Coordinates of C-alpha atoms and ligand atoms in Angstrom, one line a residue:
M1 CA 0.0 0.2 0.1
T2 CA 1.4 3.4 -0.8
H3 CA 1.2 6.0 1.8
S4 CA -1.3 8.1 -0.2
Q5 CA -3.7 5.3 -0.6
E6 CA -4.3 5.6 3.1
L7 CA -5.5 9.3 2.7
T8 CA -9.3 9.1 3.1
P9 CA -11.0 12.4 4.1
E10 CA -11.3 10.7 7.5
A11 CA -7.7 10.1 7.6
L12 CA -6.9 13.8 6.7
A13 CA -9.2 15.1 9.1
G14 CA -7.3 12.9 11.9
L15 CA -4.1 14.1 10.7
R16 CA -5.4 17.8 11.0
E17 CA -6.6 17.1 14.4
R18 CA -3.4 15.4 15.6
Y19 CA -1.3 18.2 14.3
R20 CA -3.4 20.6 16.1
A21 CA -3.0 18.6 19.3
E22 CA 0.9 18.6 19.0
R23 CA 1.0 22.3 18.2
E24 CA -0.9 23.0 21.4
R25 CA 1.5 21.0 23.4
R26 CA 4.3 22.9 22.2
V27 CA 3.3 26.6 22.0
R28 CA 4.8 28.7 24.8
P29 CA 3.4 32.1 26.0
D30 CA 6.8 33.4 26.0
G31 CA 7.3 32.8 22.3
T32 CA 10.6 34.3 20.9
R33 CA 11.6 35.6 24.4
Q34 CA 12.3 32.2 25.7
Y35 CA 15.9 32.2 24.3
L36 CA 18.9 34.1 25.6
G37 CA 21.6 35.7 23.3
A38 CA 25.2 35.1 23.8
D39 CA 25.4 38.3 25.7
A40 CA 26.9 39.5 29.1
E41 CA 27.5 36.4 31.3
F42 CA 26.9 34.3 28.4
G43 CA 29.1 36.1 26.2
Y44 CA 31.8 33.4 26.4
Y45 CA 29.4 31.1 24.2
A46 CA 30.2 33.2 21.4
A47 CA 33.9 33.5 21.6
D48 CA 36.1 32.5 18.7
P49 CA 37.5 28.9 19.6
Y50 CA 39.6 28.7 16.2
V51 CA 41.9 31.8 16.6
G52 CA 42.5 32.4 20.2
E53 CA 43.5 35.8 21.2
A54 CA 43.1 38.0 18.0
A55 CA 46.6 39.5 17.0
E56 CA 47.4 43.0 17.8
R57 CA 47.4 45.4 14.8
E58 CA 47.1 49.0 14.2
P59 CA 44.1 50.7 13.6
V60 CA 43.1 51.4 9.9
R61 CA 42.6 55.0 8.8
D62 CA 42.5 54.9 4.9
R63 CA 40.0 55.1 2.2
V64 CA 38.7 52.0 0.1
D65 CA 36.2 51.9 -2.8
V66 CA 34.0 49.3 -1.2
A67 CA 33.7 48.0 2.4
V68 CA 32.1 44.8 2.9
V69 CA 30.6 43.9 6.0
G70 CA 30.8 40.0 6.6
G71 CA 33.2 37.5 5.0
G72 CA 30.9 34.5 4.7
F73 CA 29.7 33.5 1.2
G74 CA 27.7 36.7 0.8
G75 CA 30.7 39.0 1.2
I76 CA 33.0 36.5 -0.8
L77 CA 30.9 36.6 -3.6
A78 CA 30.4 40.5 -3.7
G79 CA 34.2 40.7 -3.4
A80 CA 34.8 38.3 -6.4
R81 CA 31.9 39.8 -8.5
L82 CA 33.6 43.2 -7.7
R83 CA 36.7 42.1 -8.7
Q84 CA 35.3 40.8 -12.0
R85 CA 33.9 44.4 -12.7
G86 CA 37.5 45.8 -12.1
V87 CA 37.0 47.4 -8.7
Q88 CA 40.4 47.9 -6.9
R89 CA 40.0 48.4 -3.1
V90 CA 37.7 46.0 -1.6
R91 CA 37.9 45.5 2.0
V92 CA 36.0 42.8 3.7
I93 CA 35.4 43.0 7.5
E94 CA 34.8 40.0 9.4
K95 CA 34.2 39.1 13.0
G96 CA 35.7 35.6 12.4
G97 CA 39.5 34.8 12.1
D98 CA 39.2 33.9 8.4
F99 CA 36.7 33.8 5.5
G100 CA 33.8 31.1 5.6
G101 CA 31.0 32.7 7.6
T102 CA 28.6 29.7 8.5
W103 CA 31.3 27.3 7.4
Y104 CA 33.9 29.2 9.6
W105 CA 31.9 29.0 12.9
N106 CA 30.1 25.7 12.3
R107 CA 32.6 22.9 12.5
Y108 CA 30.7 20.5 14.6
P109 CA 31.4 16.8 14.1
G110 CA 29.3 15.5 11.3
I111 CA 28.8 18.7 9.8
H112 CA 27.9 18.6 6.1
C113 CA 25.8 20.5 3.7
D114 CA 22.8 18.7 2.8
I115 CA 22.2 20.8 -0.5
E116 CA 24.0 19.1 -3.1
S117 CA 27.6 20.5 -3.2
H118 CA 27.7 20.8 -7.0
V119 CA 25.0 23.4 -6.8
Y120 CA 25.8 24.7 -3.3
L121 CA 29.5 25.7 -3.7
P122 CA 29.6 28.8 -5.7
L123 CA 31.9 29.8 -8.4
L124 CA 32.8 26.2 -9.6
D125 CA 33.1 27.4 -13.0
E126 CA 35.5 29.9 -12.3
T127 CA 37.6 28.0 -9.8
G128 CA 37.6 24.9 -11.8
Y129 CA 37.0 22.9 -8.5
V130 CA 34.8 19.8 -8.8
P131 CA 33.4 18.5 -5.3
E132 CA 34.1 14.8 -4.7
W133 CA 30.9 14.3 -2.6
K134 CA 27.2 14.7 -3.3
Y135 CA 26.9 16.4 0.0
A136 CA 30.2 18.0 0.9
P137 CA 31.6 17.9 4.6
G138 CA 31.9 21.4 6.2
E139 CA 35.6 21.6 6.1
E140 CA 35.6 21.2 2.0
I141 CA 33.1 24.1 2.0
R142 CA 35.1 26.2 4.2
R143 CA 38.2 25.7 2.1
H144 CA 36.2 26.6 -1.0
A145 CA 35.5 30.1 0.5
V146 CA 39.0 30.5 1.2
R147 CA 39.8 29.2 -2.4
I148 CA 37.6 31.8 -3.9
A149 CA 38.9 34.5 -1.8
E150 CA 42.4 33.8 -2.8
K151 CA 41.7 33.7 -6.3
F152 CA 39.9 37.0 -6.1
D153 CA 42.7 38.5 -3.9
L154 CA 40.2 39.4 -1.0
Y155 CA 43.0 38.8 1.6
A156 CA 45.1 41.7 0.9
D157 CA 42.7 44.5 2.4
A158 CA 40.6 42.0 4.7
L159 CA 40.3 42.9 8.4
F160 CA 39.4 39.7 10.5
S161 CA 38.5 39.2 14.0
T162 CA 36.9 42.6 13.8
A163 CA 33.4 43.7 14.0
V164 CA 32.0 46.9 12.4
T165 CA 30.4 49.0 15.2
S166 CA 29.0 52.0 13.0
L167 CA 28.4 53.0 9.6
T168 CA 28.1 56.8 8.9
W169 CA 27.4 58.6 5.9
D170 CA 29.4 61.7 5.5
D171 CA 27.3 64.2 3.4
T172 CA 30.3 66.5 2.7
A173 CA 32.5 63.8 1.5
E174 CA 29.8 61.6 0.1
A175 CA 31.4 58.6 1.5
W176 CA 30.8 56.2 4.5
I177 CA 32.9 56.5 7.5
V178 CA 33.2 52.6 8.9
A179 CA 34.1 52.2 12.5
T180 CA 35.0 49.0 14.2
D181 CA 35.6 47.5 17.5
R182 CA 39.4 47.5 16.8
G183 CA 39.7 51.3 16.5
D184 CA 39.5 51.3 12.9
K185 CA 37.8 54.3 11.2
F186 CA 38.2 54.5 7.4
R187 CA 36.1 55.8 4.5
A188 CA 34.3 53.7 1.7
T189 CA 32.6 55.1 -1.2
Y190 CA 30.3 52.2 -1.0
V191 CA 29.2 49.6 1.8
I192 CA 27.7 46.2 0.8
T193 CA 26.3 44.4 4.0
A194 CA 26.6 40.7 3.8
T195 CA 26.1 39.8 7.4
G196 CA 24.0 36.6 7.1
T197 CA 20.5 35.7 8.6
L198 CA 21.4 32.9 10.8
T199 CA 24.5 34.1 12.6
E200 CA 23.6 35.1 16.2
L201 CA 23.6 31.7 18.2
K202 CA 20.8 31.4 20.6
L203 CA 20.5 29.5 23.8
P204 CA 17.4 28.3 25.7
G205 CA 16.6 30.6 28.6
I206 CA 16.3 27.6 30.9
P207 CA 15.7 28.4 34.5
G208 CA 19.2 27.7 36.5
I209 CA 21.1 27.5 32.9
E210 CA 23.9 29.7 34.8
T211 CA 24.3 27.2 37.7
F212 CA 25.4 24.0 35.7
K213 CA 28.9 23.2 36.8
G214 CA 29.7 20.7 33.9
H215 CA 31.2 21.9 30.5
T216 CA 29.0 23.2 28.0
F217 CA 29.2 25.1 24.6
H218 CA 27.2 25.9 21.4
T219 CA 27.4 23.7 18.4
S220 CA 28.6 26.9 16.2
R221 CA 31.9 27.1 18.6
W222 CA 32.6 23.3 18.9
D223 CA 35.4 22.8 21.6
Y224 CA 37.6 20.2 20.2
A225 CA 40.1 20.9 23.0
Y226 CA 37.6 19.2 25.2
T227 CA 35.9 16.7 23.1
G228 CA 39.2 15.4 21.1
G229 CA 38.7 14.7 17.5
T230 CA 37.7 16.5 14.3
P231 CA 34.8 17.0 12.2
D232 CA 35.2 13.7 10.9
G233 CA 34.8 12.2 14.6
G234 CA 37.2 10.6 16.9
L235 CA 36.0 12.4 19.9
T236 CA 38.2 10.7 22.3
G237 CA 37.7 13.0 25.2
L238 CA 34.1 12.1 25.5
A239 CA 34.9 8.3 26.3
D240 CA 34.3 8.7 29.8
K241 CA 31.6 11.3 29.6
R242 CA 28.0 11.6 30.1
V243 CA 27.0 14.0 27.1
G244 CA 23.7 15.8 26.8
V245 CA 22.6 17.5 23.5
V246 CA 19.8 20.1 23.4
G247 CA 18.2 20.2 20.0
T248 CA 17.3 18.1 17.2
G249 CA 17.0 20.5 14.2
A250 CA 19.4 20.3 11.2
T251 CA 22.3 20.5 13.3
G252 CA 21.1 18.0 15.9
V253 CA 20.4 15.7 13.3
Q254 CA 24.1 15.7 12.0
V255 CA 25.9 15.9 15.3
V256 CA 23.9 13.0 17.3
P257 CA 25.5 10.1 15.3
M258 CA 28.9 11.4 15.9
L259 CA 28.4 12.1 19.7
A260 CA 26.8 8.5 19.9
E261 CA 29.6 6.9 18.5
D262 CA 32.3 8.4 21.1
A263 CA 30.2 9.5 24.3
K264 CA 30.1 6.9 27.2
H265 CA 26.5 7.9 27.3
L266 CA 24.5 10.3 25.2
Y267 CA 21.0 12.1 26.2
V268 CA 19.4 13.6 23.4
F269 CA 17.0 16.2 24.9
Q270 CA 14.3 16.8 22.0
R271 CA 11.3 19.2 21.9
T272 CA 9.9 18.6 18.3
P273 CA 11.2 15.8 16.2
S274 CA 12.6 16.8 12.9
S275 CA 11.5 15.3 9.8
V276 CA 14.5 12.9 8.6
D277 CA 14.3 11.8 5.2
V278 CA 17.0 9.6 3.1
R279 CA 20.3 11.3 2.5
A280 CA 22.0 8.8 0.2
N281 CA 25.6 10.9 0.2
R282 CA 27.9 9.3 -1.9
R283 CA 31.1 10.0 -4.1
T284 CA 30.8 11.5 -7.4
T285 CA 32.9 11.9 -10.3
A286 CA 33.2 14.9 -12.7
G287 CA 31.4 12.5 -15.2
D288 CA 28.4 11.9 -12.7
V289 CA 27.6 15.7 -12.5
G290 CA 28.3 16.7 -16.0
A291 CA 31.5 18.7 -15.2
D292 CA 32.8 18.5 -18.9
H293 CA 32.2 21.7 -20.2
D294 CA 32.3 25.5 -19.4
G295 CA 29.2 26.5 -17.4
W296 CA 28.2 23.1 -16.1
A297 CA 28.1 24.2 -12.7
R298 CA 25.8 27.3 -13.6
E299 CA 23.5 25.1 -15.5
R300 CA 23.1 22.6 -12.8
R301 CA 22.5 25.4 -10.1
D302 CA 19.8 27.0 -12.4
N303 CA 18.1 23.7 -13.0
F304 CA 18.1 23.1 -9.1
L305 CA 16.7 26.5 -8.5
R306 CA 13.8 26.1 -11.2
I307 CA 12.6 22.9 -9.6
V308 CA 12.7 23.9 -6.1
S309 CA 10.9 27.1 -7.1
G310 CA 8.1 25.1 -8.8
E311 CA 9.1 26.4 -12.2
G312 CA 9.7 22.8 -13.6
A313 CA 12.5 21.8 -15.9
E314 CA 12.8 19.1 -18.6
E315 CA 15.4 17.2 -16.6
D316 CA 15.8 16.8 -12.8
L317 CA 19.9 17.0 -12.7
V318 CA 20.4 16.8 -8.9
A319 CA 17.7 14.3 -8.3
D320 CA 17.5 14.3 -4.6
R321 CA 15.0 14.6 -1.8
W322 CA 14.9 18.3 -2.1
T323 CA 13.9 18.2 -5.7
A324 CA 11.3 15.2 -5.2
S325 CA 9.8 17.2 -2.6
A326 CA 9.9 20.6 -4.3
G327 CA 6.1 20.8 -4.5
L328 CA 6.0 20.8 -0.9
L329 CA 8.1 23.7 -0.4
E330 CA 5.4 26.1 -1.8
K331 CA 4.6 27.3 1.8
L332 CA 8.3 28.0 2.6
L333 CA 9.0 30.3 -0.4
P334 CA 6.4 31.9 -2.6
S335 CA 6.5 30.8 -6.3
F336 CA 4.4 30.6 -9.4
R337 CA 2.5 27.6 -8.1
R338 CA 0.1 29.9 -6.3
Q339 CA -1.6 30.9 -9.5
G340 CA -4.6 29.0 -10.8
D341 CA -7.6 27.3 -8.6
R342 CA -6.5 27.9 -5.1
A343 CA -8.9 25.3 -3.3
A344 CA -8.1 22.7 -5.7
F345 CA -4.5 23.3 -5.4
E346 CA -4.5 23.2 -1.4
A347 CA -6.5 20.0 -1.5
A348 CA -3.9 18.3 -3.6
Y349 CA -1.0 20.0 -1.6
E350 CA -2.5 18.6 1.5
I351 CA -2.9 15.2 0.3
A352 CA 0.8 15.1 -1.1
D353 CA 2.1 16.6 2.2
A354 CA 0.1 13.9 4.3
A355 CA 1.6 11.2 1.9
K356 CA 5.2 12.6 2.4
M357 CA 4.9 12.9 6.3
N358 CA 3.4 9.4 6.5
E359 CA 6.5 8.2 4.6
I360 CA 8.6 9.9 7.0
R361 CA 7.0 8.5 10.0
A362 CA 7.0 4.9 8.3
R363 CA 10.7 5.4 8.1
V364 CA 11.0 6.0 11.8
E365 CA 9.2 2.8 12.5
E366 CA 11.3 0.9 10.1
I367 CA 14.8 2.1 11.4
V368 CA 14.1 2.5 15.2
A369 CA 13.8 -0.8 17.2
D370 CA 12.1 0.5 20.3
P371 CA 8.5 1.1 19.6
D372 CA 8.3 3.9 22.3
T373 CA 11.4 5.6 21.2
A374 CA 10.2 5.4 17.6
E375 CA 6.9 7.0 18.5
K376 CA 8.6 10.0 20.1
L377 CA 10.6 10.4 16.9
K378 CA 7.7 11.0 14.6
P379 CA 7.0 14.4 13.4
W380 CA 3.5 15.4 13.5
Y381 CA 3.2 18.5 11.5
R382 CA 3.1 19.4 7.8
Y383 CA 6.3 19.1 5.8
A384 CA 7.0 22.9 5.4
C385 CA 6.4 23.7 9.1
K386 CA 9.9 23.1 10.0
R387 CA 13.2 22.6 7.9
P388 CA 13.3 19.2 6.6
T389 CA 16.4 17.0 7.5
F390 CA 18.1 14.3 5.7
S391 CA 20.3 11.6 7.3
D392 CA 21.0 7.9 7.1
L393 CA 22.7 7.8 10.6
Y394 CA 20.5 9.9 12.9
L395 CA 17.6 7.5 13.4
Q396 CA 20.0 4.4 13.6
A397 CA 21.9 6.2 16.5
F398 CA 18.8 5.4 18.8
N399 CA 19.3 1.8 18.7
R400 CA 22.6 2.0 20.5
D401 CA 22.7 1.1 24.3
N402 CA 24.5 4.2 25.0
V403 CA 21.9 6.8 23.4
T404 CA 18.8 7.6 25.3
L405 CA 16.1 9.9 23.8
V406 CA 14.6 12.3 26.3
D407 CA 11.3 13.9 25.1
T408 CA 10.6 17.2 26.6
A409 CA 7.7 18.2 24.6
D410 CA 5.2 17.9 27.7
T411 CA 7.1 20.4 29.7
H412 CA 8.0 22.8 26.6
G413 CA 11.6 21.9 26.8
I414 CA 13.8 21.2 29.6
E415 CA 12.4 22.4 32.7
R416 CA 15.4 23.4 34.7
M417 CA 19.2 23.1 34.9
T418 CA 21.1 22.3 38.3
E419 CA 24.8 22.1 39.1
R420 CA 24.9 18.6 38.1
G421 CA 22.6 18.5 35.0
V422 CA 19.2 18.7 33.3
V423 CA 15.8 18.1 34.9
V424 CA 12.7 16.9 32.9
G425 CA 9.7 15.9 34.7
D426 CA 10.7 13.7 37.6
T427 CA 14.1 13.0 36.6
E428 CA 17.6 14.8 36.9
Y429 CA 20.1 13.6 34.3
E430 CA 23.5 14.0 35.6
L431 CA 25.8 15.3 32.9
D432 CA 29.5 16.1 32.3
C433 CA 29.0 18.0 29.3
L434 CA 25.9 19.8 27.7
I435 CA 25.9 21.0 24.1
F436 CA 23.3 23.3 22.8
A437 CA 22.2 22.6 19.3
T438 CA 19.6 25.2 19.5
G439 CA 20.3 27.3 16.5
F440 CA 20.3 31.1 15.8
S441 CA 18.4 33.9 16.1
V442 CA 16.7 34.8 12.5
G443 CA 17.2 38.1 11.0
V444 CA 18.8 40.0 13.6
S445 CA 22.4 40.0 12.4
G446 CA 24.3 43.2 11.2
I447 CA 22.6 46.3 10.8
H448 CA 18.9 44.7 11.6
S449 CA 20.4 43.8 15.0
G450 CA 20.2 47.5 16.3
R451 CA 23.8 46.9 17.5
L452 CA 25.4 48.2 14.3
P453 CA 24.1 51.7 13.8
V454 CA 23.7 53.0 10.4
R455 CA 23.4 56.6 10.0
G456 CA 22.6 58.0 6.4
R457 CA 21.8 61.5 5.1
G458 CA 21.3 63.9 8.0
G459 CA 22.3 61.6 10.5
V460 CA 19.0 59.4 10.3
Q461 CA 19.2 56.1 11.8
L462 CA 18.2 53.3 9.3
L463 CA 16.3 51.3 12.0
D464 CA 14.6 54.7 13.3
A465 CA 13.4 55.5 9.7
W466 CA 12.0 51.9 9.1
A467 CA 10.2 52.0 12.6
R468 CA 8.7 55.3 11.4
H469 CA 7.8 54.3 7.7
G470 CA 8.1 50.5 7.7
V471 CA 11.1 48.7 5.9
R472 CA 11.5 50.5 2.5
T473 CA 13.6 49.3 -0.3
L474 CA 14.2 49.0 -3.8
H475 CA 14.6 45.2 -4.7
G476 CA 15.8 44.8 -0.9
F477 CA 19.4 46.4 -1.8
T478 CA 18.9 50.1 -1.6
S479 CA 17.1 52.6 0.5
N480 CA 16.2 56.5 -0.1
G481 CA 18.4 58.6 2.4
F482 CA 21.2 55.9 2.5
P483 CA 23.4 56.3 -0.6
N484 CA 25.8 53.9 -1.8
L485 CA 24.4 51.3 0.9
L486 CA 24.0 48.0 -0.7
Q487 CA 22.1 45.1 1.5
M488 CA 22.5 41.6 0.7
G489 CA 20.5 38.9 2.5
S490 CA 16.8 38.0 2.9
L491 CA 14.8 41.5 2.6
Q492 CA 12.1 42.4 0.3
N493 CA 13.7 39.9 -2.3
A494 CA 13.5 36.5 -3.2
S495 CA 15.0 33.5 -1.5
S496 CA 15.5 29.7 -1.9
V497 CA 16.7 26.7 -0.1
N498 CA 20.2 27.1 -2.0
F499 CA 21.1 30.2 -0.3
T500 CA 24.5 30.6 -2.0
H501 CA 22.7 30.6 -5.3
I502 CA 20.6 33.6 -4.0
L503 CA 23.7 35.2 -2.7
D504 CA 25.6 35.1 -5.9
E505 CA 22.8 36.6 -7.8
Q506 CA 22.7 39.7 -5.3
A507 CA 26.5 39.8 -5.6
V508 CA 26.2 40.1 -9.3
H509 CA 23.6 42.9 -9.0
A510 CA 25.5 44.8 -6.3
A511 CA 28.7 44.8 -8.4
A512 CA 26.9 45.9 -11.5
L513 CA 25.4 48.8 -9.4
V514 CA 28.7 49.7 -8.2
A515 CA 30.4 49.2 -11.6
A516 CA 27.6 51.7 -13.3
A517 CA 28.0 54.3 -10.5
E518 CA 31.6 54.3 -10.9
A519 CA 31.5 54.6 -14.7
K520 CA 29.2 57.5 -14.1
G521 CA 30.7 59.3 -11.3
A522 CA 27.3 58.8 -9.4
L523 CA 25.9 57.9 -6.2
I524 CA 23.2 55.0 -5.9
E525 CA 20.1 55.9 -4.2
P526 CA 16.5 55.0 -5.2
S527 CA 13.8 57.6 -5.1
R528 CA 10.9 57.2 -2.6
E529 CA 8.7 56.6 -5.5
A530 CA 11.0 53.7 -6.7
E531 CA 10.7 52.2 -3.2
D532 CA 6.9 52.8 -3.2
A533 CA 6.6 50.9 -6.7
W534 CA 8.7 48.1 -5.3
L535 CA 6.5 47.8 -2.2
A536 CA 3.5 47.8 -4.3
T537 CA 4.9 45.0 -6.4
L538 CA 5.6 43.1 -3.3
A539 CA 2.1 43.6 -2.0
Q540 CA 0.1 43.0 -5.2
D541 CA 0.4 39.3 -5.2
A542 CA 1.4 38.6 -1.4
P543 CA 1.0 35.0 -0.7
D544 CA -1.4 34.2 2.0
H545 CA 0.8 31.8 4.0
E546 CA -0.2 33.1 7.3
W547 CA -2.7 30.5 8.1
F548 CA -0.6 27.7 7.1
H549 CA 2.3 28.7 9.7
A550 CA -0.3 29.7 12.2
E551 CA -1.1 26.1 12.3
C552 CA 2.4 24.7 12.5
T553 CA 4.4 23.6 15.5
P554 CA 6.3 26.4 16.7
G555 CA 9.8 27.2 15.6
Y556 CA 11.8 30.0 13.9
Y557 CA 9.8 29.6 10.8
N558 CA 6.8 31.1 12.2
R559 CA 8.0 33.1 15.2
E560 CA 7.7 30.3 17.8
G561 CA 4.0 29.7 16.8
R562 CA 2.9 33.3 16.4
G563 CA 2.3 32.8 12.9
R564 CA 4.1 34.5 10.0
P565 CA 3.2 37.9 9.2
N566 CA 1.6 38.5 5.6
G567 CA 2.5 41.7 3.7
P568 CA 5.5 42.9 1.5
I569 CA 8.2 41.0 2.9
A570 CA 9.3 38.9 -0.3
Y571 CA 8.9 39.0 -3.8
P572 CA 5.7 36.6 -4.6
H573 CA 6.8 34.9 -7.7
G574 CA 9.7 33.3 -6.6
A575 CA 13.7 33.5 -7.2
V576 CA 13.8 32.5 -10.7
A577 CA 11.4 35.5 -11.7
F578 CA 13.3 37.8 -9.4
H579 CA 16.6 37.2 -10.8
D580 CA 14.9 37.7 -14.3
L581 CA 13.4 40.9 -13.1
L582 CA 16.8 42.1 -11.8
K583 CA 18.5 41.3 -15.1
R584 CA 15.8 43.3 -17.1
W585 CA 16.1 46.0 -14.5
R586 CA 19.9 46.3 -14.9
H587 CA 19.4 46.7 -18.9
Q588 CA 16.8 49.0 -18.8
S589 CA 16.4 51.1 -15.6
M590 CA 19.5 51.3 -13.5
D591 CA 20.3 54.9 -14.4
D592 CA 17.0 55.5 -12.4
V593 CA 19.1 54.9 -9.1
L594 CA 22.2 56.8 -10.0
R595 CA 22.2 60.4 -8.9
T596 CA 24.7 63.2 -9.4
R597 CA 27.4 63.4 -7.1
T598 CA 28.0 66.9 -5.6
T599 CA 31.7 66.3 -4.8
A600 CA 34.3 64.7 -6.8
R601 CA 35.4 61.1 -6.0
D602 CA 38.9 61.6 -4.4
Ligands
LIG1 P1 17.2 25.1 14.9 O1 16.6 26.5 15.3 O2 16.6 24.4 13.6 O3 16.9 23.8 16.1 C1 17.0 24.3 17.4 C2 16.6 23.1 18.2 O4 16.9 23.4 19.6 C3 15.2 22.7 17.9 O5 15.1 21.1 17.8 C4 14.5 23.1 19.0 O6 13.3 22.4 19.3 C5 15.6 22.9 20.1 N1 15.4 23.6 21.2 C6 15.3 25.0 21.5 N2 15.0 25.4 22.9 C7 15.0 24.1 23.5 C8 14.7 23.8 24.9 N3 14.4 24.8 25.6 N4 14.6 22.4 25.1 C9 14.8 21.6 24.2 N5 14.9 21.8 22.8 C10 15.1 23.1 22.5 O7 18.7 25.3 14.9 P2 19.8 24.3 14.0 O8 21.1 24.8 14.3 O9 19.6 22.8 13.9 O10 19.5 24.7 12.3 C11 19.4 26.1 12.1 C12 19.4 26.4 10.7 O11 20.8 26.0 10.1 C13 18.6 25.2 9.9 O12 17.6 25.5 9.8 C14 19.2 25.4 8.5 O13 18.6 26.2 7.8 C15 20.7 25.6 8.7 N6 21.6 24.4 8.8 C16 21.7 23.9 7.6 C17 22.5 22.8 7.5 C18 22.6 22.1 6.0 O14 23.1 21.1 6.0 N7 22.3 22.9 5.0 C19 22.7 21.9 8.7 C20 22.6 22.6 9.9 C21 21.8 23.8 10.0 P3 11.8 23.0 18.7 O15 12.0 22.5 17.5 O16 10.9 22.4 19.6 O17 11.9 24.5 18.8

């Protein structure tokens, strides 16, 4: 019997009821306030374990063409695309000790990308690199970031272990003044912000968290000095340790099998189980991925984007569980699929969704030997409610004698912590080490965090202006009153699960704007009318996903159960259409944002 054959109207109604009950069991009144940032007494959680003390250096006080805030793939791609346009002085400022961003910070055991490496790793055509695995390990991805930075000579002017503390537009000089926490104060004609969306680690605000006397760290700052080993495993330091891990999201799913392998005993504290689909990682050859002609990687990446954006393609080159489940991503990201008969679409969607989730739950039963543990590992929500995960090792780890699953759904997570460990229900779990795989605060990095003030024309602060008038941009990149400031990320634009592709298209666009402004000796600044027109475009076909996310289990996709706001937050027709729109705009209308400078460039 297939999973969809079981889906009678009664079965669907039963699922809806079960999903509602599971959601109610998990929603907390404190919503997003339940988390702690790595600030004040918890600041040590965010320290860089890979460089130790940052080397002393003299403050920088010069002038560059472009300051790029952030040295992850966004910043690296901006730098590479600017170089291709002939821009000379590009300075990347990065908090970490090297390029890599996400892949610099996240080096936990088992780390891999679960988007196919041949579409995830950017600039493969340009660097001539062909990944060896369908899903690359984190270290290979980090090295690729370094490879791009080297190829495009981004090290020369870069500032590492340095955080930008303010960006101030100097009306007289028509340039940005960039200040940092290392005493730097330099000028930049343009600023590109590429500060990421999932960068600020978060901790659960568990009562008593500060009292725990054992060892503790967050997965994005792995303490190999304590655990021993490498991202490939061999965590010999844990052989005599009782280890706890909090969190079973995409990170938890990758790290649990590695901890299970080496810890004396592992307690997995789960609040909501992930959907864990087949991964099927394998070695690949250049022949397997068609890496035999110029542009092969671009074609493959475009093909993947078309499919996961619901656009369809003659051939599915990547052919994995992302592409197979593409139809179920409609509720994550707006796309063309929304057009047509809405009711019929939603009915078919619900059936496909239920079939997929039944398949996921059946997989748990097939793999996990203990029925009680299997029951707890089954996800009861719709596919797009939480980020899907993929593993052929995670569920299997629960068949080991040294692994215990502790379900915390009834107590809304871990109830409290003591000097010795963790309390759930009537049980205190004594631990030597507790690892937080509890993720990141969304959308609060860089200039949206409020910790990095941006003052535009007349000293107006960006966040103040947006608090008064709402977020206003043209295409998500530029805002009136903030000349020569280009934002990359997830703001009033279009996104996709393959985020490096999105970043690369943004980098191409930002570099084109800079090149055009340089050629004309102009400033980049949209008019308020251009912003109004863009907001109207976003609003015109804004998808109604709110009801869907309001019925989901809590998580960062729906602001911990409060739903996802409707309104002009993203381009409604998906990433493929957005990229086409940008390309057309560059050809036809770019001059509309170029304004005459009142000063000469020095
Ligand atoms: P997530 O936010 O996805 O997961 C955090 C986990 O911590 C959840 O399981 C959450 O439970 C749990 N948690 C939080 N508070 C408590 C508590 N008080 N008690 C018990 N459990 C708690 O973070 P991740 O780091 O896993 O992933 C973040 C994102 O990073 C992913 O969504 C993905 O976009 C990206 N990523 C991508 C990878 C890739 O291969 N491409 C790999 C890893 C991460 P609950 O669900 O109930 O809130």
